[in-house]
PDB file of C-alpha atoms in Angstrom:
ATOM      1  CA  MET I 244     -11.787  -9.714 -11.122  1.00 34.00           C
ATOM      2  CA  GLY I 245      -9.669  -9.028  -8.111  1.00 32.00           C
ATOM      3  CA  VAL I 246     -10.297  -9.244  -4.406  1.00 30.00           C
ATOM      4  CA  VAL I 247      -9.574  -5.830  -2.698  1.00 30.00           C
ATOM      5  CA  THR I 248     -10.585  -4.201   0.502  1.00 28.00           C
ATOM      6  CA  VAL I 249     -12.943  -1.676  -0.610  1.00 31.00           C
ATOM      7  CA  GLY I 250     -16.560  -0.567  -0.452  1.00 32.00           C
ATOM      8  CA  GLU I 251     -18.821  -0.448  -3.360  1.00 35.00           C
ATOM      9  CA  LEU I 252     -20.022   2.135  -5.821  1.00 35.00           C
ATOM     10  CA  LYS I 253     -23.708   2.264  -5.761  1.00 38.00           C
ATOM     11  CA  PRO I 254     -26.079   4.713  -7.619  1.00 39.00           C
ATOM     12  CA  SER I 255     -27.617   6.987  -5.020  1.00 36.00           C
ATOM     13  CA  ILE I 256     -31.164   8.367  -5.184  1.00 42.00           C
ATOM     14  CA  SER I 257     -29.902  11.264  -7.250  1.00 39.00           C
ATOM     15  CA  GLY I 258     -28.377   8.854  -9.814  1.00 43.00           C
ATOM     16  CA  LYS I 259     -24.853   9.852  -8.918  1.00 42.00           C
ATOM     17  CA  ARG I 260     -22.274   7.249  -7.856  1.00 43.00           C
ATOM     18  CA  SER I 261     -21.292   7.341  -4.252  1.00 39.00           C
ATOM     19  CA  PHE I 262     -18.798   5.429  -2.207  1.00 40.00           C
ATOM     20  CA  ARG I 263     -20.147   3.230   0.675  1.00 41.00           C
ATOM     21  CA  PRO I 264     -16.961   2.383   2.849  1.00 39.00           C
ATOM     22  CA  SER I 265     -16.665  -1.088   4.170  1.00 37.00           C
ATOM     23  CA  SER I 266     -13.917  -2.781   6.246  1.00 37.00           C
ATOM     24  CA  SER I 267     -14.549  -6.200   4.755  1.00 33.00           C
ATOM     25  CA  THR I 268     -12.953  -7.832   1.901  1.00 35.00           C
ATOM     26  CA  ARG I 269     -15.215  -8.102  -1.082  1.00 35.00           C
ATOM     27  CA  HIS I 270     -15.081  -9.491  -4.604  1.00 36.00           C
ATOM     28  CA  VAL I 271     -15.358  -6.299  -6.545  1.00 41.00           C
ATOM     29  CA  THR I 272     -16.900  -6.533  -9.983  1.00 40.00           C
ATOM     30  CA  GLU I 273     -18.804  -3.313  -9.738  1.00 45.00           C
ATOM     31  CA  TRP I 274     -15.934  -1.011  -8.830  1.00 54.00           C
ATOM     32  CA  PRO I 275     -15.543   0.982 -10.902  1.00 58.00           C
ATOM     33  CA  ILE I 276     -18.942   0.876 -12.495  1.00 56.00           C
ATOM     34  CA  SER I 277     -18.517   0.854 -16.207  1.00 58.00           C
ATOM     35  CA  ASP I 278     -19.992  -0.700 -19.425  1.00 68.00           C
ATOM     36  CA  VAL I 279     -16.459  -1.430 -20.574  1.00 71.00           C
ATOM     37  CA  SER I 280     -14.569  -4.385 -19.030  1.00 83.00           C
ATOM     38  CA  SER I 281     -11.334  -3.465 -17.292  1.00 86.00           C
ATOM     39  CA  ASP I 282      -8.247  -3.794 -19.273  1.00 90.00           C
ATOM     40  CA  LEU I 283      -5.548  -3.337 -16.536  1.00 93.00           C
ATOM     41  CA  THR I 284      -5.085  -4.998 -13.151  1.00 94.00           C
ATOM     42  CA  ILE I 285      -3.037  -3.191 -10.729  1.00 94.00           C
ATOM     43  CA  GLU I 286      -1.511  -5.244  -7.743  1.00 95.00           C
ATOM     44  CA  VAL I 287      -0.696  -3.337  -4.480  1.00 95.00           C
ATOM     45  CA  GLY I 288       0.345  -5.697  -1.868  1.00 92.00           C
ATOM     46  CA  ALA I 289      -2.206  -8.350  -1.418  1.00 92.00           C
ATOM     47  CA  ALA I 290      -4.908  -6.294  -3.259  1.00 94.00           C
ATOM     48  CA  SER I 291      -5.816  -6.428  -6.899  1.00 94.00           C
ATOM     49  CA  PHE I 292      -7.626  -3.611  -8.565  1.00 94.00           C
ATOM     50  CA  ALA I 293      -9.341  -4.413 -11.953  1.00 93.00           C
ATOM     51  CA  LEU I 294      -9.212  -0.990 -13.631  1.00 94.00           C
ATOM     52  CA  HIS I 295      -9.185   0.897 -16.991  1.00 93.00           C
ATOM     53  CA  LYS I 296      -6.035   2.188 -18.554  1.00 93.00           C
ATOM     54  CA  PHE I 297      -7.422   5.495 -19.714  1.00 92.00           C
ATOM     55  CA  PRO I 298      -8.423   7.215 -16.516  1.00 93.00           C
ATOM     56  CA  LEU I 299      -5.173   5.958 -14.921  1.00 94.00           C
ATOM     57  CA  VAL I 300      -2.819   7.242 -17.684  1.00 93.00           C
ATOM     58  CA  SER I 301      -4.510  10.489 -18.020  1.00 93.00           C
ATOM     59  CA  ARG I 302      -3.633  11.254 -14.230  1.00 94.00           C
ATOM     60  CA  SER I 303      -0.675   9.228 -13.525  1.00 95.00           C
ATOM     61  CA  GLY I 304       2.797   9.831 -15.029  1.00 94.00           C
ATOM     62  CA  ARG I 305       4.203   6.655 -13.482  1.00 95.00           C
ATOM     63  CA  ILE I 306       1.529   4.384 -14.963  1.00 95.00           C
ATOM     64  CA  ARG I 307       1.725   6.228 -18.271  1.00 93.00           C
ATOM     65  CA  LYS I 308       5.494   5.781 -18.427  1.00 93.00           C
ATOM     66  CA  PHE I 309       5.244   2.116 -17.442  1.00 92.00           C
ATOM     67  CA  LEU I 310       2.792   1.373 -20.114  1.00 93.00           C
ATOM     68  CA  LEU I 311       4.607   3.285 -22.954  1.00 92.00           C
ATOM     69  CA  GLU I 312       7.976   1.688 -22.041  1.00 92.00           C
ATOM     70  CA  SER I 313       6.600  -1.897 -21.613  1.00 89.00           C
ATOM     71  CA  LYS I 314       7.937  -4.254 -24.348  1.00 84.00           C
ATOM     72  CA  ASP I 315       4.424  -5.931 -24.221  1.00 86.00           C
ATOM     73  CA  PRO I 316       1.868  -3.700 -25.909  1.00 81.00           C
ATOM     74  CA  LYS I 317      -1.053  -5.851 -24.551  1.00 87.00           C
ATOM     75  CA  ILE I 318       0.247  -5.538 -20.863  1.00 90.00           C
ATOM     76  CA  SER I 319      -2.720  -6.073 -18.605  1.00 92.00           C
ATOM     77  CA  ARG I 320      -1.087  -6.450 -15.088  1.00 94.00           C
ATOM     78  CA  ILE I 321       1.160  -4.017 -13.203  1.00 94.00           C
ATOM     79  CA  ASN I 322       2.541  -4.710  -9.732  1.00 95.00           C
ATOM     80  CA  LEU I 323       2.967  -1.406  -7.595  1.00 94.00           C
ATOM     81  CA  SER I 324       3.859  -2.938  -4.357  1.00 92.00           C
ATOM     82  CA  ALA I 325       5.881   0.070  -3.456  1.00 94.00           C
ATOM     83  CA  VAL I 326       3.033   2.599  -3.460  1.00 96.00           C
ATOM     84  CA  PRO I 327       3.400   4.563  -0.054  1.00 96.00           C
ATOM     85  CA  GLY I 328       0.383   3.773   2.188  1.00 95.00           C
ATOM     86  CA  GLY I 329      -0.342   0.446   0.370  1.00 95.00           C
ATOM     87  CA  SER I 330      -3.592  -0.554  -1.173  1.00 94.00           C
ATOM     88  CA  GLU I 331      -5.704   1.865   0.941  1.00 93.00           C
ATOM     89  CA  ALA I 332      -3.706   4.829  -0.492  1.00 95.00           C
ATOM     90  CA  PHE I 333      -3.759   3.474  -4.013  1.00 96.00           C
ATOM     91  CA  GLU I 334      -7.603   2.946  -3.759  1.00 94.00           C
ATOM     92  CA  LEU I 335      -8.029   6.551  -2.923  1.00 93.00           C
ATOM     93  CA  ALA I 336      -5.830   7.692  -5.743  1.00 94.00           C
ATOM     94  CA  ALA I 337      -7.511   5.463  -8.311  1.00 94.00           C
ATOM     95  CA  LYS I 338     -10.853   6.807  -7.166  1.00 93.00           C
ATOM     96  CA  PHE I 339      -9.637  10.312  -7.805  1.00 92.00           C
ATOM     97  CA  CYS I 340      -8.716   9.326 -11.333  1.00 93.00           C
ATOM     98  CA  TYR I 341     -12.164   7.950 -11.867  1.00 91.00           C
ATOM     99  CA  GLY I 342     -13.625  11.214 -10.571  1.00 90.00           C
ATOM    100  CA  VAL I 343     -15.231   9.660  -7.460  1.00 90.00           C
ATOM    101  CA  ASN I 344     -15.325  12.173  -4.513  1.00 88.00           C
ATOM    102  CA  THR I 345     -13.037  11.082  -1.698  1.00 86.00           C
ATOM    103  CA  GLU I 346     -12.782  12.674   1.644  1.00 89.00           C
ATOM    104  CA  ILE I 347      -9.347  13.985   2.453  1.00 91.00           C
ATOM    105  CA  THR I 348      -8.813  13.945   6.178  1.00 94.00           C
ATOM    106  CA  LEU I 349      -6.041  14.472   8.691  1.00 95.00           C
ATOM    107  CA  SER I 350      -5.536  10.878   8.942  1.00 94.00           C
ATOM    108  CA  ASN I 351      -5.108  10.367   5.215  1.00 93.00           C
ATOM    109  CA  VAL I 352      -3.762  13.564   3.780  1.00 94.00           C
ATOM    110  CA  ALA I 353       0.006  12.638   4.258  1.00 96.00           C
ATOM    111  CA  VAL I 354      -0.166   9.176   2.801  1.00 95.00           C
ATOM    112  CA  LEU I 355      -2.361  10.289   0.008  1.00 94.00           C
ATOM    113  CA  ARG I 356       0.181  13.010  -0.858  1.00 95.00           C
ATOM    114  CA  CYS I 357       2.998  10.523  -0.786  1.00 96.00           C
ATOM    115  CA  ALA I 358       0.959   8.023  -3.097  1.00 96.00           C
ATOM    116  CA  ALA I 359       0.328  10.839  -5.460  1.00 95.00           C
ATOM    117  CA  HIS I 360       3.872  11.793  -5.616  1.00 96.00           C
ATOM    118  CA  PHE I 361       4.789   8.081  -6.241  1.00 97.00           C
ATOM    119  CA  LEU I 362       2.255   7.808  -9.003  1.00 97.00           C
ATOM    120  CA  GLU I 363       3.502  11.117 -10.526  1.00 96.00           C
ATOM    121  CA  MET I 364       0.065  12.605 -10.386  1.00 95.00           C
ATOM    122  CA  THR I 365       1.040  16.299 -11.266  1.00 90.00           C
ATOM    123  CA  GLU I 366      -0.533  19.151 -13.109  1.00 87.00           C
ATOM    124  CA  GLU I 367       1.575  18.194 -16.092  1.00 84.00           C
ATOM    125  CA  PHE I 368      -0.715  15.296 -16.750  1.00 72.00           C
ATOM    126  CA  ALA I 369      -4.059  16.735 -15.791  1.00 76.00           C
ATOM    127  CA  GLU I 370      -5.413  20.003 -14.613  1.00 79.00           C
ATOM    128  CA  LYS I 371      -6.267  20.101 -10.819  1.00 79.00           C
ATOM    129  CA  ASN I 372      -4.288  16.877 -10.354  1.00 75.00           C
TER     130      ASN I 372
END
C-alpha cells in the first residue's frame, strides 16, 4: 500500500480499535483495519493513504463529486495536494470518516475545520458531520 506518517490502529484489550500515535514513517497495511482491500488511494503531498471509497463518499462531498464526475468509473487514485493542513489534517479527517475517535485540540481545531470545509464534510452528507 502507501507510505504515510501515521500511527497504527491496534485492537485494545476491550477489542475496540484505538490509535497509537507515532512520528515515524511507516508502511501502513493495517490502517484502516478491514477484511476488504482498499479500493482508493488518496495522495496528499508526499503521503499516500490506501482507503475505501464508501466511508469517504458517505462523509465527503468533494470526494463523492470527484468520483461521480470522473470519466473513469474504475478510478483508484485521487491527488488532494491542496488539502489545508496537508497529510496530517487529511489523516484526521479520514479517521473521522472511519469512525476512529480523534482528539480535537487547540493546536489542530483550526486546520481540521479548514480540511473539513475543503472536503465538503457537511451535515448534507452525514448526520453529525
